[in-house]
Coordinates of C-alpha atoms in Angstrom, one line a residue:
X73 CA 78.1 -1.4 -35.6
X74 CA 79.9 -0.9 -38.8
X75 CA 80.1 1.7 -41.5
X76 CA 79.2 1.1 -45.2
X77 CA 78.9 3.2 -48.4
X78 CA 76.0 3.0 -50.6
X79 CA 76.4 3.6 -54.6
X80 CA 76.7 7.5 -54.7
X81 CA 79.4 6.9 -52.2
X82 CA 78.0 8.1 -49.0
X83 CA 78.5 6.9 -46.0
X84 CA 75.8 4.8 -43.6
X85 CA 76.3 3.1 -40.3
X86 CA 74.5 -0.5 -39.8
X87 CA 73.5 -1.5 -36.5
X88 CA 73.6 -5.1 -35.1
X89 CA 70.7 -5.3 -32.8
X90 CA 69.5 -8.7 -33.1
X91 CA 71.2 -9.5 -30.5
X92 CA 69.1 -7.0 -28.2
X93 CA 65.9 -9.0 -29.6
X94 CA 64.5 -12.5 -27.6
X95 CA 63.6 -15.1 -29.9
X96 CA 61.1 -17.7 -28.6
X97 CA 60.4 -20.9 -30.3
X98 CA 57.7 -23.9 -30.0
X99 CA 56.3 -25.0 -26.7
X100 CA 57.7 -21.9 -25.1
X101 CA 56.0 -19.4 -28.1
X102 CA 52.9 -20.9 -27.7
X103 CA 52.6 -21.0 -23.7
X104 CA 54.0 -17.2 -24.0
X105 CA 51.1 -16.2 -26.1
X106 CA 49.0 -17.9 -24.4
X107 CA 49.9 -16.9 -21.0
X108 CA 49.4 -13.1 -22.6
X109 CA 46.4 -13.3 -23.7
X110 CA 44.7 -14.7 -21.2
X111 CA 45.7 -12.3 -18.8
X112 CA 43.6 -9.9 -20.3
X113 CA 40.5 -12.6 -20.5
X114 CA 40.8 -12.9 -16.5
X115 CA 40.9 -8.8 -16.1
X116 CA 37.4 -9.6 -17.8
X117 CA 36.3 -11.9 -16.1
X118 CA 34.8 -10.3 -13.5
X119 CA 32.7 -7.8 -15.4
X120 CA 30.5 -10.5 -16.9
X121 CA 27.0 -10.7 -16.3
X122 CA 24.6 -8.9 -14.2
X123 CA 26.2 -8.5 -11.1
X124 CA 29.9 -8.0 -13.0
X125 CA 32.0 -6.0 -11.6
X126 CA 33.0 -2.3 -12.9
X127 CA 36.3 -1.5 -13.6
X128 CA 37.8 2.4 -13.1
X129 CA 40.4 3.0 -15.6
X130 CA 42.7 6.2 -15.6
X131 CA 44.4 7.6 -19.0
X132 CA 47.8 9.0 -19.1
X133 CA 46.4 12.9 -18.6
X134 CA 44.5 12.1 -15.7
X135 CA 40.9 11.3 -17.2
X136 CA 38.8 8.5 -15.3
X137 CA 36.3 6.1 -16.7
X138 CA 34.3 3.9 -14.9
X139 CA 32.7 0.8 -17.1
X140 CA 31.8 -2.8 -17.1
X141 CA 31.4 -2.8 -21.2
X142 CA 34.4 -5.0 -22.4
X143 CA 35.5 -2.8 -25.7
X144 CA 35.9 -0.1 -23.8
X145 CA 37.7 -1.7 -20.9
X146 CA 40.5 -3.2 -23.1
X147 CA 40.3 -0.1 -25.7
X148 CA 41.6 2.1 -22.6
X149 CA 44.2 -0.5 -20.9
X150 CA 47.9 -0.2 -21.9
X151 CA 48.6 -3.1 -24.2
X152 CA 52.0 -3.9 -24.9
X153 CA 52.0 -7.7 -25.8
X154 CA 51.5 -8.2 -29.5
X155 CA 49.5 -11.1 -28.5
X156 CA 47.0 -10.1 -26.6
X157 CA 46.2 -6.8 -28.7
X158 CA 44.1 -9.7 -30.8
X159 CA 41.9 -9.9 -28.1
X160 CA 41.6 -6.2 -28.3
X161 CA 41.1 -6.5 -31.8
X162 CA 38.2 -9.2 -31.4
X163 CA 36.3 -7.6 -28.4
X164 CA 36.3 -4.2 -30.9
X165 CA 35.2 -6.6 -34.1
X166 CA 32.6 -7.9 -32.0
X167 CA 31.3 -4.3 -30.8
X168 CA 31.2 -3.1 -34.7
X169 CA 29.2 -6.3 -35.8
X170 CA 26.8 -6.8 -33.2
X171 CA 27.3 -4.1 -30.8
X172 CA 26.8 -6.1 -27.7
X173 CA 28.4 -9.2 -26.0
X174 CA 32.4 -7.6 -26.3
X175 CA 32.4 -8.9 -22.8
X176 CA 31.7 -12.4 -23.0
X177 CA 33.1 -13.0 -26.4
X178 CA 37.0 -12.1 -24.5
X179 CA 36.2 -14.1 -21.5
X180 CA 35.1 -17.2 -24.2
X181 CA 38.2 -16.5 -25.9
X182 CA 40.0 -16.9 -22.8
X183 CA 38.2 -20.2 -22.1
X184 CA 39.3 -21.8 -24.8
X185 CA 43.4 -20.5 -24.7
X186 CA 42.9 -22.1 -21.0
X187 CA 41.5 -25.3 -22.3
X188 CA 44.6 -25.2 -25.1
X189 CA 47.4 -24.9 -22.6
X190 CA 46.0 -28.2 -21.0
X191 CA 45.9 -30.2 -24.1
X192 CA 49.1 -28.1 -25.3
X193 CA 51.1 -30.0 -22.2
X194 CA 49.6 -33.4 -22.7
X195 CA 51.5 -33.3 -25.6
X196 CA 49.0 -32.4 -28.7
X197 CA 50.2 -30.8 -31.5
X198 CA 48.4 -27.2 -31.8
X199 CA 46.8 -27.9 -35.6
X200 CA 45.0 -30.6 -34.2
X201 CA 44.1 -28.2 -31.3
X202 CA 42.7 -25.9 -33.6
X203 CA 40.7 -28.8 -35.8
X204 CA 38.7 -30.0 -33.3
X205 CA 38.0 -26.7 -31.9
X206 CA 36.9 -25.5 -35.6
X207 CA 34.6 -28.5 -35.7
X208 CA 33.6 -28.3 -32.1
X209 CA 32.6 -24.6 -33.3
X210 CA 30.8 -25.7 -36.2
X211 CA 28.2 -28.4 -34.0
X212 CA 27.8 -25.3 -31.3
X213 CA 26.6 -22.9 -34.2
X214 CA 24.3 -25.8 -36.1
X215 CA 22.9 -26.6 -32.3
X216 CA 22.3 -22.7 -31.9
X217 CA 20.0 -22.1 -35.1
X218 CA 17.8 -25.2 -33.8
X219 CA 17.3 -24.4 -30.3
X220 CA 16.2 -20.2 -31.4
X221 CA 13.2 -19.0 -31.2
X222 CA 11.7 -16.5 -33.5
X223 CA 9.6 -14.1 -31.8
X224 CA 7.2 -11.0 -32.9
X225 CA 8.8 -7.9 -32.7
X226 CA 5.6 -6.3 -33.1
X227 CA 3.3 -8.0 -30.5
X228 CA 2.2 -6.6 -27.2
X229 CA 3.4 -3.1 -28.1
X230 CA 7.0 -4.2 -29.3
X231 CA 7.0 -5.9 -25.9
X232 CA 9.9 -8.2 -27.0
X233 CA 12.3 -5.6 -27.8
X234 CA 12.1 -3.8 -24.4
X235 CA 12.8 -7.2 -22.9
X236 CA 15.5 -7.6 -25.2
X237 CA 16.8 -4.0 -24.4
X238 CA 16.6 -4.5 -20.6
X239 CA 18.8 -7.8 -21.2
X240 CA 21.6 -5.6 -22.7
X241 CA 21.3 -2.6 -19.8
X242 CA 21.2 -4.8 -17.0
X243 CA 24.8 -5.5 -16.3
X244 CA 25.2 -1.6 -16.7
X245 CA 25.6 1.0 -14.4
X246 CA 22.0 2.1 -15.2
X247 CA 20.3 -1.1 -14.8
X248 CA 18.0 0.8 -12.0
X249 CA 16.3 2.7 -14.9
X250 CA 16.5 -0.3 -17.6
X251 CA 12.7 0.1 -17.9
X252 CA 12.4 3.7 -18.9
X253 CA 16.2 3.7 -21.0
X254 CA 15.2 0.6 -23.0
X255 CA 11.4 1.7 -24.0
X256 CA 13.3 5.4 -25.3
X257 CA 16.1 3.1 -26.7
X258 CA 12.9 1.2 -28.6
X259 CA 11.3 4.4 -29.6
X260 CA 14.3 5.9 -31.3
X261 CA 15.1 2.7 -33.4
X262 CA 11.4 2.4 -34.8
X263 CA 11.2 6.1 -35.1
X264 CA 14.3 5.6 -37.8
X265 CA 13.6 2.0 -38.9
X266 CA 12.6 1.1 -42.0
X267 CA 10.7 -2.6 -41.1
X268 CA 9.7 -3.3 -44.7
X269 CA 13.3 -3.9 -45.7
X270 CA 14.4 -4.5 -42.2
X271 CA 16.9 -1.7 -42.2
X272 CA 17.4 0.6 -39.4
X273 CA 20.1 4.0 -40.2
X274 CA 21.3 4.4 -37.0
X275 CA 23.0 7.2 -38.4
X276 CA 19.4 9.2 -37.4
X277 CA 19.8 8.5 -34.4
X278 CA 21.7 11.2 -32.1
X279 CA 23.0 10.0 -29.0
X280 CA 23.5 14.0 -27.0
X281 CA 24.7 13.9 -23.4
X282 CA 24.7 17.0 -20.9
X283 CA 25.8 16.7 -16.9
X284 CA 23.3 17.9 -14.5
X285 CA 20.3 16.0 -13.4
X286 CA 19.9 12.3 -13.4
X287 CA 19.8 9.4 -15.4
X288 CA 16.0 10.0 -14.8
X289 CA 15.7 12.7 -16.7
X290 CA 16.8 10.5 -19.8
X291 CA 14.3 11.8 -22.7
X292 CA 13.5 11.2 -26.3
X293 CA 13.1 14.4 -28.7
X294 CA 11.7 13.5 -31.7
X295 CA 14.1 15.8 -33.7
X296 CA 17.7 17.0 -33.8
X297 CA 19.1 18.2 -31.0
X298 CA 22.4 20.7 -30.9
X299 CA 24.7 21.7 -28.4
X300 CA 24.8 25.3 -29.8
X301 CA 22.5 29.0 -29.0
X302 CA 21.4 31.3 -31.2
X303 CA 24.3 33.7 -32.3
X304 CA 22.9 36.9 -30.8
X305 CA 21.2 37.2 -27.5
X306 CA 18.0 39.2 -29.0
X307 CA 17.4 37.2 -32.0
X308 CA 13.8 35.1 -32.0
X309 CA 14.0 32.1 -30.0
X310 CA 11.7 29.8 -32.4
X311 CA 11.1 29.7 -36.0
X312 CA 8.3 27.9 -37.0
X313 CA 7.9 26.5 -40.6
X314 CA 11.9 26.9 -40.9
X315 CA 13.3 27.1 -44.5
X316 CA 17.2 26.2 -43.4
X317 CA 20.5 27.6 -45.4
X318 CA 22.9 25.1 -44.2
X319 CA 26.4 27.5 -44.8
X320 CA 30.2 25.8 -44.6
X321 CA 31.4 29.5 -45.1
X322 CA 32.1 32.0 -42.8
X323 CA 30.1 35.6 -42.2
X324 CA 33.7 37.4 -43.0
X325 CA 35.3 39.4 -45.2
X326 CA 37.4 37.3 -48.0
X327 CA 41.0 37.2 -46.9
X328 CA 43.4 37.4 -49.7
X329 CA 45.8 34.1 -49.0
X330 CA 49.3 36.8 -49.6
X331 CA 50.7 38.6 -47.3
X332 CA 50.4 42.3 -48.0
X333 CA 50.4 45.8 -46.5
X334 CA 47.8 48.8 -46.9
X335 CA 49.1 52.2 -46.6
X336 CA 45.9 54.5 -45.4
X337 CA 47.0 58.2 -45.3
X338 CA 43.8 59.8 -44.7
X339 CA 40.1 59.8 -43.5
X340 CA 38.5 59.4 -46.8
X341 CA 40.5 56.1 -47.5
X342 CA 39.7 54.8 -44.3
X343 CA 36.2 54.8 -44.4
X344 CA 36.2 54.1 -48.6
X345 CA 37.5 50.9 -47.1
X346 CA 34.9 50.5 -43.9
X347 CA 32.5 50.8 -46.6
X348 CA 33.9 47.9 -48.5
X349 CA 34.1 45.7 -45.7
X350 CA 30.3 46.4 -44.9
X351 CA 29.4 45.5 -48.5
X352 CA 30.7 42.1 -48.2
X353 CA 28.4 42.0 -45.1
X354 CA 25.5 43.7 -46.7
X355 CA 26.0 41.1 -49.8
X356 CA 25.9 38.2 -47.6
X357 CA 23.0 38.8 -45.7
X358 CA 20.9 39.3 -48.7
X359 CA 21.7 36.3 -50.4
X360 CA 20.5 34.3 -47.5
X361 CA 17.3 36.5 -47.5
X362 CA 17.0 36.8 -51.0
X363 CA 16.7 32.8 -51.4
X364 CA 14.1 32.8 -49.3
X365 CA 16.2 31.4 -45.6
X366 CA 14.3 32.4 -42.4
X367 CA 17.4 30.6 -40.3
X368 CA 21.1 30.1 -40.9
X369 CA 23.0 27.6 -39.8
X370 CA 27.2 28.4 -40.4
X371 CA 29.8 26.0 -39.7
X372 CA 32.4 28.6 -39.0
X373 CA 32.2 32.0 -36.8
X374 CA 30.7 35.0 -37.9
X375 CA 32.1 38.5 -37.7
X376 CA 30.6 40.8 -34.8
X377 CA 29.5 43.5 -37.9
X378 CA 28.3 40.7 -39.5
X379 CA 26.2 39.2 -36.5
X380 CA 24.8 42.7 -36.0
X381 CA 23.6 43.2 -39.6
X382 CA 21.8 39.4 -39.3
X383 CA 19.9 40.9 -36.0
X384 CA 19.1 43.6 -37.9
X385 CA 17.6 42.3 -40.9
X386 CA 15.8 39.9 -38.8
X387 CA 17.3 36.9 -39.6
X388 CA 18.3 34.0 -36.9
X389 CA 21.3 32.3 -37.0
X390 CA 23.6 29.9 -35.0
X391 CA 27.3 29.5 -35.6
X392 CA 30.2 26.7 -35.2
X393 CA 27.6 24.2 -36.2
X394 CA 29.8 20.9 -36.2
X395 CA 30.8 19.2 -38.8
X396 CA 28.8 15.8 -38.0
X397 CA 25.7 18.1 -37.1
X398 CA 25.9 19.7 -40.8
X399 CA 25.5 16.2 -42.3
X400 CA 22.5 15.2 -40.1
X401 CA 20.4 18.1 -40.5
X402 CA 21.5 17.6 -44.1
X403 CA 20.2 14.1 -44.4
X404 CA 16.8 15.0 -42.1
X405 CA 16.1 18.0 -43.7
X406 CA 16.6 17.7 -47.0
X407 CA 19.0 20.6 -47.5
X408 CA 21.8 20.9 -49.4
X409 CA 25.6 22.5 -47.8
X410 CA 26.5 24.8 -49.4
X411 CA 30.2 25.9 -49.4
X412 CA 30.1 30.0 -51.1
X413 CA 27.5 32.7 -50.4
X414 CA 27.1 33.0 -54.8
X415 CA 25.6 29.2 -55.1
X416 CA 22.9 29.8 -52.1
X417 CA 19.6 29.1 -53.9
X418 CA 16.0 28.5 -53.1
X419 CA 16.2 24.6 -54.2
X420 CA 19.3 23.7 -52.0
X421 CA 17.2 25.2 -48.7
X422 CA 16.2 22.4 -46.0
X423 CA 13.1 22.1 -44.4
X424 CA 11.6 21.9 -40.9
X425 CA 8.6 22.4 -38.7
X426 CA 10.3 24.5 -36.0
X427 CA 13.5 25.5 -35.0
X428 CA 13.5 26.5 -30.9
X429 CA 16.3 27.4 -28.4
X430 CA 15.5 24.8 -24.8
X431 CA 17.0 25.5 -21.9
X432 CA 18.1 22.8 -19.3
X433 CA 18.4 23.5 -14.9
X434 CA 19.3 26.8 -13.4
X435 CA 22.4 26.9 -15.6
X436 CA 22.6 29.3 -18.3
X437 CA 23.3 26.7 -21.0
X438 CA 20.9 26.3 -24.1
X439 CA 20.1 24.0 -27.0
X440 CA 18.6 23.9 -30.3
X441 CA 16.1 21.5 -31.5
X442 CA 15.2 20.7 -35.0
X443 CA 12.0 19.2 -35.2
X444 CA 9.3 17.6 -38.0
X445 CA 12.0 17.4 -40.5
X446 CA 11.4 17.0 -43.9
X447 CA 13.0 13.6 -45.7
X448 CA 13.5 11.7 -42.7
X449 CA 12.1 11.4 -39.2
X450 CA 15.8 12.0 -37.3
X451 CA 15.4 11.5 -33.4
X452 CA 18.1 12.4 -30.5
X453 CA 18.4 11.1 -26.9
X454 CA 19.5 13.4 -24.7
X455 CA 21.0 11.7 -21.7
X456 CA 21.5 13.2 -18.1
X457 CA 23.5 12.3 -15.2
X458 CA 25.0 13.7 -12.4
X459 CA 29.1 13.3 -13.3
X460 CA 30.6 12.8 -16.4
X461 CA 31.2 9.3 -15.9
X462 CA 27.9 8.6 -15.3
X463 CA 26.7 9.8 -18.8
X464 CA 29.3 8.7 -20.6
X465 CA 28.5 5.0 -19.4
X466 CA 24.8 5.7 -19.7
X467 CA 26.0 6.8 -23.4
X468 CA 27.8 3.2 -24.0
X469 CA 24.8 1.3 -22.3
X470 CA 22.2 3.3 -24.2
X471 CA 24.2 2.7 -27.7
X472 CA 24.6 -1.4 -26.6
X473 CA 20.6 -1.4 -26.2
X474 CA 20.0 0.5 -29.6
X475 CA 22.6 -2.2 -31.4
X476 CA 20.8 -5.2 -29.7
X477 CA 17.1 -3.7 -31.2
X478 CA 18.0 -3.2 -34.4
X479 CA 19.7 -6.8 -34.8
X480 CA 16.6 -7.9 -33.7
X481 CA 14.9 -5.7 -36.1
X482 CA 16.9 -7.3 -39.0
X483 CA 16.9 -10.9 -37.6
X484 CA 14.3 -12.0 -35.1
X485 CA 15.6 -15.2 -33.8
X486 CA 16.8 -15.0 -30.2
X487 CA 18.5 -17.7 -27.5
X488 CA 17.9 -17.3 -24.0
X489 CA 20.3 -15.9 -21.7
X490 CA 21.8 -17.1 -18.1
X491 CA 24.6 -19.1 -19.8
X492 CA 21.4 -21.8 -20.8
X493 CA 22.8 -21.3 -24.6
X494 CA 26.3 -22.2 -23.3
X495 CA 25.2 -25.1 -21.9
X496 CA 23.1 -26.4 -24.2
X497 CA 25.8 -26.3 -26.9
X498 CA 28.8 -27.9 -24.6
X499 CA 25.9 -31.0 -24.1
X500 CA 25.7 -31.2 -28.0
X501 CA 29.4 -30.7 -28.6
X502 CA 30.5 -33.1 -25.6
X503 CA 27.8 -35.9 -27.4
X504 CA 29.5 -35.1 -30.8
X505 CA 33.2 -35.8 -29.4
X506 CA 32.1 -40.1 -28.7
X507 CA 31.9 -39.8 -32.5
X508 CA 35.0 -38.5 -32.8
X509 CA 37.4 -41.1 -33.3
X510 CA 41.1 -39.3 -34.0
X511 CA 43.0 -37.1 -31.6
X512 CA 40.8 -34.3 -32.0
X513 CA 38.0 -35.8 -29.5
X514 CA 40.4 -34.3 -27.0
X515 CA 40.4 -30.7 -28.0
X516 CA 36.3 -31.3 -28.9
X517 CA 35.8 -32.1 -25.0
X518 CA 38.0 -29.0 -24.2
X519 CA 36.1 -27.0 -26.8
X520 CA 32.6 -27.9 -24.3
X521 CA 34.4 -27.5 -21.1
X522 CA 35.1 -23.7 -22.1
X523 CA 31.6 -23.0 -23.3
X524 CA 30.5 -24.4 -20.0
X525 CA 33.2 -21.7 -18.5
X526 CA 30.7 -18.6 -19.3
X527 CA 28.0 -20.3 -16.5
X528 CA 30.4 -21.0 -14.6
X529 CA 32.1 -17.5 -14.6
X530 CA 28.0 -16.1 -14.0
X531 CA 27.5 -17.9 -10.7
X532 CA 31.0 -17.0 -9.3
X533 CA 30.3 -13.2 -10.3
X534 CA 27.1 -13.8 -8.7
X535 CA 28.0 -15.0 -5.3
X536 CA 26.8 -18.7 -6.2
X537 CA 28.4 -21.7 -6.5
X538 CA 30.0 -22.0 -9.7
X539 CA 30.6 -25.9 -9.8
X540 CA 26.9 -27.1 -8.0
X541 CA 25.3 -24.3 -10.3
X542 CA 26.3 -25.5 -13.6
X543 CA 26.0 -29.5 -12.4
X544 CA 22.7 -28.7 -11.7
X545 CA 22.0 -26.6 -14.7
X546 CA 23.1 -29.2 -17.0
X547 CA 21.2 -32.0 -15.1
X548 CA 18.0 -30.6 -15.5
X549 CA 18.7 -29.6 -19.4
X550 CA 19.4 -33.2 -19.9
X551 CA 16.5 -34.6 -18.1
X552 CA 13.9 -32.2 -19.0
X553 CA 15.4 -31.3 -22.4
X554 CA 15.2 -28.2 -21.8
X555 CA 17.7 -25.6 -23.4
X556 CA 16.4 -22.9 -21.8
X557 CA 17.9 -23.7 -18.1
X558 CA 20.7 -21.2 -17.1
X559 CA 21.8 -19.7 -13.9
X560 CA 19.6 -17.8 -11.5
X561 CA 21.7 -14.9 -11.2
X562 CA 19.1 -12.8 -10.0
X563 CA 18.0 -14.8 -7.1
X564 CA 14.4 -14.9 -9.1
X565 CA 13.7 -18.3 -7.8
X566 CA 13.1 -20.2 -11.4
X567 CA 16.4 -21.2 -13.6
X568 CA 14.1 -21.2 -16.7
X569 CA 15.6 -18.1 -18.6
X570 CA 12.0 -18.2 -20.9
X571 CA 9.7 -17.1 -17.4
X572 CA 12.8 -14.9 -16.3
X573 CA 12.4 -13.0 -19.9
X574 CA 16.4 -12.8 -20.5
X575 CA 17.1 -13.4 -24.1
X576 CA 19.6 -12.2 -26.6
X577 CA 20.0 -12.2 -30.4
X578 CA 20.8 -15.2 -32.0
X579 CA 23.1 -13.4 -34.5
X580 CA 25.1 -11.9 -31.0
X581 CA 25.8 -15.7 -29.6
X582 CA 26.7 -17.3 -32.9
X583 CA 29.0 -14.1 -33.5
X584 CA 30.7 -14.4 -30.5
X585 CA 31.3 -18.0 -30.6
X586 CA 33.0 -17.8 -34.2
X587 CA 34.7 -14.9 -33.9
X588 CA 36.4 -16.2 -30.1
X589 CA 37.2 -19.7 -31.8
X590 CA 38.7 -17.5 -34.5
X591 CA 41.1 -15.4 -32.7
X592 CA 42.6 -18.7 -30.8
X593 CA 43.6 -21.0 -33.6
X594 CA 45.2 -17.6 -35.1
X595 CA 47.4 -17.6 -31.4
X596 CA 47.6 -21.2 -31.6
X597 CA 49.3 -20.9 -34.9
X598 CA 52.3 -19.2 -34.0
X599 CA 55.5 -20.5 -33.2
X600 CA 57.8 -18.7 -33.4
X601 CA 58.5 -14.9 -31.9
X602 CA 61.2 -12.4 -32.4
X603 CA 60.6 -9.4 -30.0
X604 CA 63.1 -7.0 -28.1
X605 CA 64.5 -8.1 -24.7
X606 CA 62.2 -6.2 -22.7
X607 CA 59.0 -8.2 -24.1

C-alpha cells in the first residue's frame, strides 16, 4: 500500500493486490478450464433422456425446485468459475433459440472438453484441437440435412406435431399425461399461428398456472385468462358483447406532487371540499360511460368512493390489471391504453365477445376470461397441479412442447431421436477423419467419439448397457444403412426410432451441435488466467 497525490493535490492510497491474485498459464489454464466446466456437464448428465434423473435445487431464501430441464438446472446452481458460466450461457442460448434440447446440448459440450483433455495430454496443440473439431462439426451438420425427413404438419389431424410434442414432454415430470398436454400444447400454437407465412406469435399464447387439482385438469381456454375478480362483490359477473376501456390511471383524486397543508376551520369547508373530491369521482365515471365502455379494466387501485360510484352507475370493473396483461388484451383486443381519464374515446375502446368471472375448487379464488377477441385469436393454458413444484415444472414442460411445435411449424424437417442422429453423424465424421491427413484426424476421431457419448449417456440413464448398446446400434446402422437406429430406452422392443415415433426438429440437433462445438474452442482458446487466490 502506498499513498499518492493526484493533480488537484489530493491524496489516494494504491493497493498492491496482485499478489493476492493466482495466475495460471498453458497446460495448467487449459486443464483448469476444462476440469470446470465439465463438472457442470456431469451434474447433467444424468437428467438426459427419458428416464433422466430430476434434480431438487434450493435457492438462498429457502425456495425449492424440482426439474430435469437443463436451463433451469444450471440457471439456479451457484456458479462461481468463470469458465463454466459459458456453459450456463450456452444451455440459456440454446433455450432462447430453439427452446428444447438445453439438456443435451451441455452434456455434448461436456463430451467434447472430455475428448480435448485426452488429445490435450498426448501433446496437441489446442488450435489444432479446435480445427478439426470445427470441421468435424461441419461433416456432422452436412450429414444431418441429408439424413432429415420432411414430414406434413398437417396430415392425420396434425398427427406429427403431437408426436413431436410428446418427444419433448417425455423426459418431464408430466410425461404420464404427454398425450392430453401435447394435443392442448398443439391447439394453442395453431390457434395463434399464422401457417401462410410460417409465423407463430407466441406472445398470444398465455401460459396461467394455479395450485389445486391435478396435472389432469390441464385445459385450453380459447381466450385470455387473468388472475384478477371483479372490483366489487355485487357487480355483474359476465359482460357479453364487451366494449373494453383499458385505463393505466388510477380511480383517485389527483395528488398535487408538493407537500402542503389545508387548514379547515368549519363545516361548510369541509364538505365544499367532500364535494370536490366526489366530482373528480363523478367526472371519471362518466367519461368511461360517456365513450361508450360497458367494462373497465385499471392497472392501478381504485378508491373505495370511487368503486362505489362504478357499482352504482352499473359499470364493471377489475383493478391491478398487470402490466403484461394490459399489453395482451391490448394486442387481442384491439384496444388502445390509455394513460388520462380526458383522452378516453370511443375509437381507442377494445373489443370482445364476453367478459366472465370462473371460479376454480371449493376455494374462494376467481378468474377472468376474455374471450372471442377482436384482432387476434389470443389463447391461455391454465395449468393445474397439486404443489407448486409441480406446476411450475408442468409450466417449463408445457413451454418446451410449444417451442418444439412452432419450430416445426416454421421448419418441417425432423431427425429421429434415441441418440440414432448421434450415431449416424460420428459414422460419417469417423469415415471423414481416413481423409484427413494432418494432425487434425486426431481431434476429428475425438469429435465422433463425443457425439457417440449422448447414446451412450441414454442407455446408462436407462439401466442398459451403455458400451453393448451403442456397439450394437452402430452395427446395425452400418449394415442396414439405416440412420434411424438408436437406443431402446423404453424397453419398446424395436431400436428403429421411425416405428417408436420419437423424432425432434432438425433445426434443434444442428443447433445444438454448433452451438456445443462453439462454446469449446472458445475454452480451448484460453491460456492464460488471472483470478484471486480463492478461485
Amino acid at each position: 500500500m502506498s499513498l499518492a497525490f493526484d493533480d488537484y493535490g489530493r491524496p489516494y492510497i494504491i493497493l498492491r493486490d496482485q499478489g493476492q491474485k493466482k495466475r495460471m498459464k498453458g497446460l495448467e489454464a487449459y486443464k483448469s478450464n476444462i476440469l470446470a466446466a465439465k463438472a457442470i456437464a456431469n451434474t447433467l448428465q444424468s437428467s438426459l433422456g427419458p428416464k433422466g434423473m430430476d434434480k431438487m435445487l434450493v435457492s438462498p431464501d429457502g425456495d425449492v425446485s424440482v426439474t430435469n430441464d437443463g436451463a433451469t438446472i444450471v440457471e439456479k446452481m451457484e456458479i462461481q468459475h468463470p469458465t463454466a458460466k459459458l456453459l450456463v450461457e450456452l444451455s440459456q442460448s440454446q433455450d432462447a433459440e430453439i427452446g428444447d434440447g438445453t439438456t443435451g446440448v451441455v452434456v455434448l459440450a461436456g463430451k467434447l472438453l472430455e475428448q480435448a483433455l485426452t488429445l490435450l495430454d498426448k501433446g496437441i496443440h489446442p488450435l489444432k484441437i479446435s480445427d478439426g473439431f470445427d470441421r468435424a462439426c461441419d461433416v456432422a451438420i452436412k450429414h444431418l440435412e441429408q439424413i432429415a425427413e420432411e414430414i406434413d404438419i398437417q396430415a392425420n389431424d396434425h398427427e406429427a406435431l403431437i408426436q413431436a410434442a410428446c418427444t419433448a414432454l417425455g423426459s418431464k415430470v408430466v410425461s404420464k399425461r404427454k398425450r392430453e398436454l401435447g394435443k392442448i400444447a398443439v391447439t394453442a400454437v395453431l390457434d395463434v399461428a399464422d401457417l401462410t407465412r410460417k409465423d407463430v406469435n407466441l406472445d398470444l399464447i398465455k401460459i396461467q398456472t394455479k395450485t389445486g387439482g391435478s396435472v389432469e385438469d390441464t385445459r385450453l381456454i380459447s381466450g385470455i385468462l387473468i388472475d384478477k375478480d371483479m372490483s366489487h362483490p355485487q357487480m355483474q359477473k359476465e359482460v357479453t358483447d364487451a366494449k373494453i376501456c383499458l385505463l393505466t390511471c388510477p380511480f383517485e383524486p389527483p395528488k398535487p406532487k408538493t407537500k402542503h397543508n389545508i387548514n379547515i376551520s368549519n363545516a361548510e369547508d369541509y364538505n365544499k371540499l367532500y364535494q370536490q373530491e366526489q366530482q373528480y369521482f363523478i367526472d371519471m365515471v362518466k367519461l368511461v360511460k360517456n365513450s361508450g365502455a360497458n367494462i373497465a379494466l385499471c392497472q392501478w387501485g381504485f378508491d373505495d368512493e370511487a368503486n362505489h360510484l362504478l357499482l352504482q352507475n352499473n359499470l364493471p370493473a377489475v383493478r391491478w390489471v398487470s402490466g403484461t396483461d394490459v399489453e395482451l388484451i391490448a394486442m387481442a383486443t384491439g384496444a388502445r391504453i390509455i394513460p388520462r381519464f380526458q383522452e378516453i374515446t370511443p375509437e381507442k375502446l377494445g373489443k370482445a365477445g364476453s367478459i366472465k368471472e370462473v371460479q376454480f375448487g371449493t376455494s374462494n379464488e376467481r378468474m377472468l376470461v376474455i374471450e372471442n377477441c377482436q384482432c387476434t385469436k389470443a389463447v391461455t393454458i391454465l395449468i393445474r397441479g397439486g404443489s407448486q413444484m409441480i406446476v411450475d415444472e408442468a409450466k417449463r414442460s408445457i413451454h418446451d412442447a410449444i417451442c418444439v411445435i412452432r419450430n416445426l411449424i416454421k421448419d418441417n424437417r425432423i431427425v429421429y431421436g434415441g441418440g440414432s442422429a448421434e450415431l449416424a453423424c460420428a459414422l460419417q465424421v469417423l469415415q471423414y477423419a481416413d481423409e484427413v491427413s494432418s494432425v487434425e484426424q486426431y481431434a476429428v476421431r475425438s469429435f465422433a467419439d463425443a457425439l457417440e457419448g449422448i447414446p451412450s449417456c441414454l442407455a446408462d440413464n436407462c439401466g442398459l448397457n451403455p458400451i453393448t448398446s451403442v456397439a450394437q446400434a452402430k452395427s446395425r446402422q452400418l449394415s442396414e444403412k439405416n440412420p434411424r437406429i438408436g437406443i431402446d430406452c423404453m424397453d419398446l422392443g424395436t431400436t428403429d426410432m421411425k416405428e417408436q415415433r420419437i423424432y425432434e426438429t432438425l433445426s434443434s440437433k444442428k443447433q445444438q451441435i454448433q452451438l456445443a462445438t462453439q462454446v469449446v474452442k472458445m475454452i480451448l482458446k484460453i491460456d492464460d488466467v488471472i483470478a484471486p487466490d480463492d478461485y
